[in-house]
XYZ file of C-alpha atoms in Angstrom:
679
model
C 237.029 43.255 -7.800
C 236.924 46.818 -7.084
C 236.147 48.875 -3.709
C 232.929 50.576 -5.559
C 231.565 46.993 -6.230
C 231.611 46.270 -2.153
C 231.616 49.644 -0.836
C 230.798 51.026 1.819
C 233.310 47.527 2.542
C 237.339 47.924 0.518
C 237.555 44.956 -1.834
C 240.687 44.282 0.080
C 238.255 43.226 3.132
C 236.019 41.228 1.271
C 239.142 39.695 -0.393
C 240.521 38.625 2.896
C 237.058 38.112 4.455
C 236.133 35.466 1.474
C 239.896 33.799 2.119
C 239.607 30.096 2.269
C 241.869 30.481 5.246
C 239.884 30.501 8.750
C 242.578 33.213 10.354
C 242.354 35.518 7.601
C 238.365 35.583 7.537
C 238.416 36.306 11.114
C 241.007 39.306 10.655
C 238.618 40.642 8.234
C 236.071 40.363 10.905
C 237.228 42.133 13.263
C 237.562 44.928 10.665
C 234.442 44.792 9.727
C 233.138 44.997 13.165
C 235.305 48.157 13.825
C 233.853 49.718 10.618
C 230.411 49.006 11.884
C 231.187 50.737 15.426
C 231.961 53.963 13.286
C 229.321 53.868 11.287
C 226.910 53.864 14.244
C 229.087 56.208 16.121
C 229.093 58.883 13.099
C 224.848 57.549 12.625
C 225.828 56.768 8.987
C 222.849 54.567 8.965
C 221.982 53.890 5.430
C 225.881 53.118 4.575
C 225.105 50.557 7.608
C 222.325 49.473 5.863
C 224.517 48.956 2.631
C 227.047 47.173 4.752
C 224.862 44.731 5.233
C 223.107 44.245 2.123
C 226.891 43.775 0.559
C 227.700 41.144 3.523
C 223.830 38.834 2.428
C 225.006 38.969 -1.525
C 228.381 37.281 0.234
C 226.404 34.709 2.203
C 224.870 33.427 -1.507
C 227.623 33.505 -3.599
C 228.391 30.470 -5.675
C 231.595 30.045 -3.928
C 231.820 27.912 -0.440
C 234.311 30.226 1.024
C 232.856 33.463 0.109
C 229.478 32.250 1.899
C 231.636 31.308 4.725
C 233.026 35.391 4.326
C 229.627 36.518 4.589
C 228.350 34.138 7.475
C 230.840 35.451 9.833
C 230.627 39.139 9.024
C 226.816 39.298 9.625
C 228.229 37.523 13.616
C 230.730 40.500 13.278
C 228.416 43.416 12.667
C 225.967 41.723 15.427
C 229.014 41.931 17.759
C 229.807 45.655 16.775
C 226.096 46.885 16.778
C 225.481 45.483 20.393
C 222.569 46.870 22.083
C 221.479 49.186 19.174
C 220.844 45.571 17.088
C 216.986 45.182 17.165
C 216.096 47.298 14.306
C 218.460 45.198 11.898
C 217.841 41.960 13.422
C 215.982 40.587 10.300
C 218.776 41.908 8.242
C 221.126 40.121 10.049
C 219.018 37.071 10.640
C 217.688 36.093 7.544
C 220.680 35.579 5.116
C 221.726 33.695 7.666
C 218.839 31.302 7.989
C 219.050 30.759 4.169
C 222.282 29.253 4.429
C 221.003 26.119 6.573
C 219.886 24.655 3.456
C 223.591 24.885 1.828
C 224.701 21.233 0.749
C 228.276 22.145 2.256
C 228.431 20.726 5.686
C 230.729 23.229 6.508
C 228.870 26.137 5.562
C 225.396 24.759 7.745
C 228.477 24.873 10.387
C 229.330 28.296 10.205
C 225.850 29.315 9.519
C 225.083 27.543 13.141
C 228.118 29.563 14.635
C 226.807 33.141 12.970
C 223.267 32.625 13.754
C 224.373 31.737 17.603
C 226.669 34.996 17.812
C 223.280 36.893 16.356
C 221.318 35.763 18.788
C 223.275 36.136 21.761
C 223.098 39.748 20.923
C 219.739 39.842 20.196
C 218.403 38.385 23.014
C 214.325 38.763 23.211
C 214.943 41.231 19.730
C 215.180 37.860 17.988
C 212.301 36.280 19.183
C 209.996 38.240 16.225
C 211.474 35.719 14.239
C 210.879 32.534 16.468
C 208.549 30.890 13.777
C 211.529 30.781 11.527
C 214.645 29.595 14.031
C 212.486 27.507 15.577
C 211.817 25.726 12.521
C 215.375 26.068 11.192
C 216.439 24.328 14.503
C 214.192 21.399 14.163
C 215.443 20.559 10.851
C 219.070 20.809 12.068
C 218.181 18.627 15.170
C 218.201 15.936 12.021
C 221.471 16.731 10.124
C 223.472 14.515 8.389
C 226.505 16.363 10.284
C 227.254 15.821 13.991
C 229.230 19.004 14.223
C 226.615 21.063 12.648
C 223.923 19.159 14.707
C 226.598 19.901 17.929
C 226.350 23.447 16.729
C 222.574 23.847 16.580
C 222.269 22.173 19.687
C 224.113 25.510 20.920
C 221.829 27.488 19.075
C 218.632 25.982 20.651
C 219.796 26.165 24.061
C 220.471 29.683 23.649
C 217.152 29.957 22.160
C 215.104 27.978 24.800
C 216.662 30.697 27.511
C 215.850 33.506 25.678
C 212.364 32.203 25.498
C 212.169 31.463 29.578
C 213.317 34.740 30.074
C 210.776 36.171 28.478
C 207.545 36.148 31.055
C 205.518 37.899 28.038
C 206.258 35.438 24.905
C 203.414 34.315 23.013
C 202.693 30.520 23.818
C 200.719 30.181 21.050
C 203.687 30.650 18.486
C 205.057 28.308 20.090
C 202.931 26.182 20.954
C 201.583 26.062 16.720
C 204.912 25.274 15.797
C 205.163 22.266 18.295
C 201.849 20.546 17.153
C 202.838 21.273 13.696
C 205.866 19.194 13.539
C 205.080 16.983 16.492
C 204.182 13.991 14.031
C 207.570 13.582 12.880
C 209.048 10.162 12.985
C 212.498 10.740 12.840
C 214.162 10.421 16.658
C 216.065 13.295 16.786
C 213.363 15.681 15.625
C 211.027 14.408 18.133
C 213.309 14.497 20.805
C 213.787 18.606 19.563
C 209.882 18.872 19.862
C 209.577 17.245 23.508
C 212.917 18.897 24.455
C 211.049 22.166 23.797
C 207.695 21.153 25.791
C 209.876 20.098 28.696
C 211.981 23.504 28.837
C 208.002 25.530 28.641
C 207.007 23.101 31.556
C 209.579 24.759 33.865
C 208.450 28.144 33.471
C 205.555 28.612 36.124
C 204.374 31.928 34.363
C 203.883 29.418 30.882
C 200.550 28.189 31.117
C 201.040 25.098 28.930
C 198.307 23.060 30.814
C 196.054 24.683 28.047
C 197.594 22.909 25.084
C 197.712 20.015 26.545
C 194.522 18.498 24.353
C 196.630 19.421 21.350
C 199.817 17.678 21.830
C 198.878 14.871 23.867
C 198.513 12.610 20.681
C 201.891 13.629 19.431
C 203.563 12.919 23.483
C 201.862 9.075 23.060
C 203.225 8.731 19.555
C 206.611 9.749 20.526
C 206.670 6.849 23.592
C 207.009 4.542 20.902
C 210.118 5.457 19.791
C 213.063 3.484 19.316
C 215.216 5.817 20.859
C 215.114 5.393 24.795
C 216.739 8.833 25.656
C 213.743 10.320 23.685
C 211.014 8.092 25.398
C 212.735 8.831 28.740
C 212.484 12.646 28.458
C 208.765 12.109 27.007
C 207.364 9.949 29.843
C 209.213 13.313 32.022
C 206.614 15.714 30.064
C 203.640 13.653 30.335
C 204.066 12.824 33.878
C 204.949 17.285 34.803
C 201.597 17.121 32.356
C 199.224 14.905 34.459
C 200.831 16.837 37.681
C 199.475 19.951 36.522
C 196.231 18.327 35.722
C 195.821 17.625 39.581
C 196.539 21.239 40.431
C 194.216 22.635 37.811
C 191.233 25.071 38.705
C 188.171 23.212 38.205
C 186.470 23.278 35.154
C 189.427 24.428 33.356
C 190.012 21.031 31.700
C 188.862 19.500 28.528
C 188.180 16.280 29.861
C 186.420 14.783 26.813
C 189.249 16.032 24.713
C 192.003 14.183 26.729
C 189.728 10.831 27.539
C 189.352 10.635 23.676
C 193.368 10.449 22.958
C 193.976 8.464 25.617
C 191.734 5.558 24.816
C 193.533 5.777 20.993
C 196.716 4.917 22.891
C 195.730 2.539 25.614
C 194.319 0.395 22.577
C 196.346 -2.818 21.709
C 198.100 -0.752 18.544
C 200.146 1.274 20.660
C 203.590 0.298 21.726
C 203.267 -1.249 25.906
C 204.656 1.947 27.081
C 202.306 3.987 25.530
C 199.710 1.556 26.821
C 200.587 1.258 30.506
C 200.869 5.433 30.217
C 197.487 6.019 29.276
C 195.827 3.819 31.650
C 197.857 5.470 34.104
C 196.302 8.582 32.868
C 193.001 7.292 32.832
C 193.126 5.945 36.346
C 194.624 9.551 37.372
C 191.653 11.214 35.844
C 188.817 8.890 37.697
C 191.203 9.794 40.919
C 190.912 13.269 39.993
C 187.245 13.598 38.234
C 185.549 11.044 40.042
C 181.984 11.131 39.069
C 182.739 13.805 35.622
C 184.301 10.291 34.408
C 180.699 8.588 33.999
C 179.774 10.143 31.227
C 182.727 8.627 29.425
C 182.402 5.148 30.836
C 181.789 3.423 27.719
C 184.857 4.904 26.502
C 186.844 3.523 29.450
C 185.187 0.114 29.207
C 186.282 -0.429 25.836
C 189.681 -0.138 26.321
C 189.882 -1.865 29.943
C 187.722 -4.600 29.381
C 190.116 -6.097 26.654
C 193.088 -5.763 28.152
C 192.069 -7.014 32.070
C 194.358 -10.246 31.439
C 197.210 -8.093 31.247
C 199.370 -7.873 34.060
C 201.279 -5.666 33.239
C 198.931 -3.240 31.801
C 197.460 -3.437 35.165
C 194.049 -2.873 34.083
C 192.299 -4.401 36.941
C 192.633 -1.897 39.356
C 191.372 0.974 37.292
C 188.651 -1.192 36.552
C 187.988 -1.709 39.980
C 187.568 2.049 40.527
C 185.565 2.658 37.545
C 183.080 0.262 39.252
C 183.041 2.029 42.716
C 181.906 5.035 40.748
C 179.364 3.474 39.712
C 177.274 3.603 43.058
C 173.311 3.965 44.156
C 172.450 7.304 43.224
C 174.938 7.250 40.562
C 173.675 8.819 36.840
C 175.420 6.735 33.923
C 174.217 7.035 30.448
C 173.683 3.097 29.625
C 172.917 2.510 26.224
C 176.709 2.795 24.964
C 177.761 1.419 28.143
C 175.930 -1.662 27.596
C 176.292 -1.726 23.747
C 180.509 -1.901 25.237
C 179.582 -4.728 27.492
C 177.627 -6.900 25.460
C 180.346 -6.590 22.277
C 183.134 -7.826 25.024
C 180.528 -10.676 27.059
C 181.611 -13.266 23.970
C 185.388 -12.002 24.146
C 188.173 -14.773 23.745
C 189.654 -13.937 27.365
C 187.975 -15.431 30.223
C 188.576 -12.460 32.576
C 187.017 -9.977 29.738
C 183.976 -12.276 30.048
C 184.163 -12.342 33.961
C 184.923 -8.791 33.791
C 181.518 -8.020 32.065
C 179.441 -10.209 33.609
C 180.585 -8.679 37.131
C 179.996 -5.296 35.374
C 176.050 -6.294 34.480
C 175.902 -7.821 37.976
C 177.550 -4.654 39.563
C 174.790 -2.202 37.705
C 171.678 -4.893 38.358
C 172.496 -4.008 42.393
C 173.330 -0.845 42.551
C 171.104 1.300 40.238
C 168.758 -1.316 39.218
C 166.240 0.924 37.710
C 168.159 2.287 35.157
C 168.972 -1.003 33.701
C 165.272 -2.294 33.700
C 165.610 -1.480 29.980
C 167.869 -3.388 28.962
C 166.799 -6.825 30.782
C 165.662 -8.611 27.935
C 168.546 -8.192 25.679
C 171.087 -9.002 28.230
C 169.381 -11.651 29.613
C 168.976 -13.107 26.315
C 172.398 -12.965 25.689
C 173.121 -14.243 29.398
C 171.200 -17.255 28.097
C 173.786 -17.796 25.031
C 176.639 -17.461 27.482
C 175.928 -20.736 29.132
C 177.469 -22.784 26.959
C 180.715 -21.106 27.897
C 183.481 -23.233 28.294
C 185.118 -21.686 31.516
C 183.542 -23.185 34.705
C 184.090 -19.744 36.650
C 182.056 -17.812 33.681
C 179.237 -19.899 33.721
C 178.925 -20.047 37.603
C 178.814 -16.359 37.521
C 176.647 -16.453 34.882
C 174.267 -18.026 36.459
C 174.490 -15.933 39.590
C 173.232 -13.333 37.337
C 170.341 -14.702 35.809
C 169.075 -15.716 38.861
C 169.237 -12.130 40.152
C 167.144 -11.291 37.378
C 164.776 -14.671 37.770
C 164.385 -13.633 41.244
C 162.983 -10.000 40.216
C 159.086 -10.877 39.422
C 157.999 -7.315 38.612
C 159.891 -8.168 35.529
C 157.754 -7.536 32.322
C 157.845 -10.307 29.785
C 155.899 -11.071 26.373
C 154.706 -14.770 27.287
C 153.668 -14.929 23.634
C 157.306 -15.104 22.848
C 157.579 -18.400 24.846
C 155.375 -20.343 22.380
C 153.483 -21.892 25.713
C 149.725 -22.818 25.858
C 147.882 -20.952 27.628
C 147.173 -23.510 29.900
C 150.912 -23.866 30.621
C 151.227 -20.085 31.462
C 148.402 -20.267 33.631
C 149.668 -22.987 35.513
C 152.937 -21.066 36.017
C 151.158 -17.964 36.773
C 152.946 -18.197 40.633
C 156.417 -18.280 38.713
C 158.779 -15.138 37.757
C 158.173 -14.657 34.609
C 162.098 -14.343 33.588
C 162.730 -18.138 35.445
C 159.980 -19.297 32.699
C 162.074 -17.454 30.076
C 165.046 -19.311 31.614
C 164.031 -22.475 31.318
C 162.437 -22.568 28.180
C 165.938 -21.329 26.530
C 167.581 -24.485 28.345
C 165.520 -27.132 27.261
C 165.926 -25.450 23.393
C 169.454 -25.304 24.152
C 169.866 -28.941 25.135
C 167.795 -29.844 22.421
C 169.920 -28.063 20.045
C 173.729 -28.622 22.018
C 173.804 -32.579 23.064
C 177.105 -32.102 23.702
C 176.254 -28.995 26.199
C 173.256 -31.255 28.039
C 176.014 -34.200 28.296
C 178.709 -31.994 29.726
C 176.977 -28.998 31.715
C 173.787 -29.555 32.144
C 174.103 -31.156 35.815
C 176.011 -28.187 37.090
C 173.317 -25.807 35.584
C 170.396 -27.108 37.238
C 172.278 -28.144 40.423
C 173.444 -24.511 40.546
C 170.245 -22.841 39.906
C 168.644 -24.524 41.886
C 170.653 -23.385 45.004
C 170.538 -20.034 43.473
C 166.769 -20.087 43.077
C 163.480 -22.332 44.423
C 164.430 -25.236 43.355
C 160.131 -26.418 42.991
C 159.664 -23.657 40.719
C 162.150 -24.343 38.332
C 161.320 -28.234 38.598
C 157.736 -27.151 37.844
C 158.419 -24.705 34.808
C 160.898 -27.484 33.524
C 158.622 -30.433 33.468
C 155.415 -27.811 32.349
C 157.687 -27.245 29.052
C 158.863 -30.267 28.946
C 155.402 -31.806 28.285
C 155.115 -29.998 25.306
C 158.285 -31.185 23.959
C 157.275 -33.424 20.567
C 160.955 -35.249 20.473
C 159.848 -38.022 23.121
C 163.862 -39.349 23.074
C 165.058 -35.953 23.968
C 162.830 -35.576 27.067
C 163.440 -38.939 27.925
C 166.855 -38.112 28.509
C 165.608 -34.648 30.158
C 163.977 -36.511 32.724
C 166.877 -39.505 33.403
C 169.111 -35.907 34.113
C 166.710 -33.873 36.461
C 165.422 -37.087 38.411
C 168.955 -38.232 39.041
C 169.620 -34.342 40.395
C 167.020 -34.710 42.503
C 167.463 -38.222 43.895
C 171.142 -37.454 44.844
C 171.618 -33.385 44.827
C 172.531 -31.617 48.215
C 170.754 -28.250 47.072
C 167.399 -30.294 46.316
C 167.151 -31.222 49.706
C 164.280 -29.017 50.733
C 162.327 -30.043 47.464
C 162.800 -33.841 47.998
C 161.584 -33.544 51.612
C 158.145 -31.389 50.292
C 157.900 -34.351 47.673
C 158.602 -36.812 50.263
C 155.732 -34.930 52.852
C 153.365 -33.977 49.782
C 151.763 -31.959 53.168
C 150.908 -28.993 50.854
C 148.699 -27.713 47.848
C 151.621 -26.366 45.872
C 153.691 -29.971 46.675
C 151.218 -31.818 45.604
C 150.872 -29.679 42.268
C 154.462 -29.512 41.694
C 154.244 -33.152 41.889
C 151.320 -34.151 39.746
C 153.226 -31.505 37.190
C 156.450 -33.535 37.477
C 154.914 -36.961 37.956
C 153.114 -36.228 34.103
C 156.436 -35.341 32.766
C 158.467 -38.300 34.534
C 155.715 -40.525 32.600
C 158.277 -40.068 29.472
C 160.904 -42.215 31.816
C 159.239 -45.429 33.305
C 162.052 -46.008 35.564
C 162.674 -42.276 36.861
C 158.658 -42.744 37.208
C 159.443 -45.051 39.298
C 161.877 -43.775 41.631
C 159.451 -40.402 41.581
C 156.710 -42.535 43.477
C 159.731 -44.264 46.160
C 160.693 -40.494 46.594
C 156.874 -39.659 47.527
C 156.434 -42.584 49.405
C 153.650 -43.594 46.815
C 154.664 -47.580 46.754
C 150.812 -48.549 46.540
C 150.866 -46.669 43.079
C 153.664 -47.880 42.638
C 153.192 -51.743 42.623
C 150.942 -50.594 40.010
C 153.539 -49.083 37.545
C 155.600 -51.569 37.757
C 152.591 -53.693 36.309
C 152.893 -51.211 33.663
C 156.648 -52.459 32.778
C 155.596 -55.808 31.516
C 153.889 -53.835 28.765
C 156.934 -52.211 27.528
C 160.215 -53.304 25.706
C 163.224 -53.972 28.173
C 166.004 -52.628 26.670
C 169.484 -51.956 27.852
C 168.879 -48.685 28.421
C 165.977 -49.363 30.770
C 167.895 -52.186 32.823
C 170.471 -49.540 33.192
C 168.420 -47.080 34.338
C 167.125 -50.094 36.907
C 170.836 -50.605 38.087
C 170.868 -47.214 38.963
C 167.350 -46.986 40.607
C 169.132 -49.562 42.523
C 172.050 -47.881 43.641
C 170.182 -44.670 44.689
C 167.919 -47.048 46.645
C 171.034 -48.087 48.784
C 172.503 -44.774 48.841
C 171.987 -42.436 52.356
C 169.796 -39.799 50.973
C 167.069 -42.967 49.927
C 167.268 -44.532 53.615
C 163.739 -43.898 54.607
C 163.137 -45.962 51.764
C 164.897 -48.754 52.366
C 163.927 -48.221 56.755
C 160.115 -48.376 55.225
C 160.455 -51.905 54.392
C 160.257 -52.164 58.219
C 156.873 -50.197 58.193
C 153.924 -52.592 58.332
C 151.920 -49.967 56.053
C 154.588 -49.917 53.720
C 155.950 -52.970 53.895
C 153.982 -55.262 51.105
C 153.776 -52.741 48.347
C 157.477 -51.595 48.797
C 158.460 -55.439 48.786
C 156.533 -56.083 45.980
C 158.239 -53.159 43.757
C 161.832 -54.477 44.826
C 160.702 -57.453 43.937
C 159.740 -56.389 40.692
C 162.857 -55.005 39.657
C 164.999 -57.653 40.788
C 162.687 -60.008 38.395
C 163.367 -57.381 35.625
C 167.699 -57.085 36.523
C 170.021 -59.763 34.922
C 172.427 -61.531 37.764
C 174.549 -58.465 38.130
C 176.501 -56.722 41.185
C 172.660 -54.685 41.125
C 170.167 -57.734 41.628
C 172.790 -59.241 44.350
C 172.660 -55.953 46.225
C 168.999 -56.147 46.230
C 168.536 -59.605 46.583
C 170.198 -59.189 49.691
C 168.323 -56.406 50.451
C 165.101 -58.528 50.487
C 166.401 -61.457 52.381
C 167.126 -58.979 55.447
C 163.884 -58.359 55.806
C 161.761 -61.086 56.973
C 164.470 -61.924 59.501
C 163.670 -58.957 61.445
C 160.321 -58.178 63.000
C 158.148 -55.853 61.499
C 157.258 -52.121 63.128
C 153.319 -52.166 64.038
C 153.691 -48.336 63.907
C 151.487 -47.021 61.025
C 152.037 -44.637 58.672
C 151.624 -41.334 58.786
C 148.300 -40.390 57.219
C 148.489 -37.623 54.382
C 145.378 -36.648 53.241
C 146.082 -34.221 50.614
C 147.463 -37.853 48.606
C 144.431 -39.265 49.000
C 142.560 -36.640 47.196
C 145.438 -37.817 43.948
C 143.307 -39.482 41.032
C 146.296 -42.050 40.573
C 143.934 -44.172 38.151
C 144.090 -40.782 36.258
C 147.681 -40.837 36.332
C 148.518 -44.660 35.641
C 145.936 -43.485 32.401
C 148.113 -40.726 30.975
C 151.215 -42.983 32.001
C 149.636 -45.496 29.443
C 149.275 -42.658 27.074
C 152.289 -41.110 26.909
C 154.095 -45.265 26.779
C 151.770 -45.764 23.567
C 152.823 -41.884 22.105
C 156.807 -43.194 22.810
C 156.585 -46.763 21.178
C 154.267 -45.211 18.022
C 157.414 -41.896 17.701
C 160.078 -44.984 18.230
C 159.097 -47.243 15.471
C 157.885 -44.281 13.407
C 161.834 -43.286 13.291
C 162.931 -46.719 12.394
C 160.663 -47.116 9.428
C 161.896 -43.385 8.606
C 165.457 -45.047 9.065
C 165.106 -47.788 7.044
C 163.516 -45.607 4.043
C 166.175 -43.365 3.781
C 168.811 -46.408 3.651
C 167.061 -48.347 0.671
C 166.415 -45.151 -0.771
């Protein structure tokens, strides 16, 4: 080792500087510091640059102590340069940066110490190398050695202080670096990135908000970190950003870009905290931007609807705010919105299905003209929902279906309903969508017997409460007359007749049929009668309901030509129970009426003869026995001129024809069953 080799440093100084003992290296550093001051004072710049080159060579030497000496020397030179350091910043910092990749943790620690001193002296001049400094600190944040990490944290705080004290600092530079490193998965690296954002947000002069779309995705990913401290600082940063959004000038925020990011992180793949935070942001956006959110309504609903059941996410509150946005006069692009709603209408969660139905009902109420083009598609899917297992969903579905059925101005292709022209003409006074509803209802009950058994009564009663029951019974009767499956029609008629004779929702309809004082009621009676012919006892009940007792006598005679099956006896039993009910009390009272007594008593006596000696037999027998003991009323029944115009002979012929067809159908079914068993 010679003086010429290390000039302008002496070999002795270099030897001491690279000694293994720290105290000796420290003493040599003081000598270097004095020598640099002398060179600067004498303006020996070339000699100073040579000295820095010697120190640089020491930092890349093979010996660890030599590298440590070079680092200490660099710091000493920086201290000596003082305010004159700016021209030499690259020569001082760059050699130190290379030492951070050293395998010796002590070298890396000394590099932290050296760089700290250099940057402390350089201040804003060091920002010329900010990208390199930032990248180095990011790597050091996850260093395996605790001492190195501690040293890096001190340096990091110093650099942040310098940046925040530099109003003209180039924000684009640091944000590009944050964006590049923001997807790290190591907690310490994530903490480093978020801490920088947190620092930048404290400086009012820095417009960090403009970069939010570039870092928002990373911040939400960091919310899923396992380190609670990382999550806490990230929540703080997000809170600050959200606060700035509320103060941002109108039109300066890229709402769509931010919403697209929030939608992703509000989904089920994200952590609970990320989802909660994303939904809070989305709710805040609705408050801040109001109607401007509507173009993104479908994106909102994509997230909100599937999680509306989760109380932790509080999606219900957001859903209500969104619904309030869609008001009279709102312009909404409904293509994607309707698509999202219909995609979720069969969701496994009942709450989601209910929310979808509420949305459709809301839009049908407040923006009916905009929803009209989608009604046919929506209506078909609402019909499918009638088989839903939830009563709440079913009732809401029926409410919505009734809203649509009430509006007669909706156009519909009647050909798709496969109704004959005569039936279509008879239903001209009925809403097209109510006809479609009834056609679909019949098809569903035919194809899904369990649905008919479990839900038919509820569905029919509810829809009769919401709509005109006369239209419903008229449509169902005419549609069932076209049904080839007579057994299915018989079951349907029995069910509809039971509802007609018992349900409070059909009081008005029963009153119309009882009076038969308008052409509409006569037309309805005719439709129902022809359909009820598929169920003799139900037909008899209809005649009793309408006080057509004389015709009922003729029908009773026809019962002698019908096979008296157990099923038919059960129907008679049920009819007797209905006659004893409060709803049909007027029929019992007609036994005391001179006009009605004879035919009515004849009908009831015939039923008595058909019944085995059951409770129903005893009840009916006692009822008939009570009549002769009381003086019959001389008051004549009220005249019903429209009823007198009914061709009851034609009705009997129709009944006989239907009965014959039914018998032939059953015989053929038995033959087919026997043939299949012998094959």
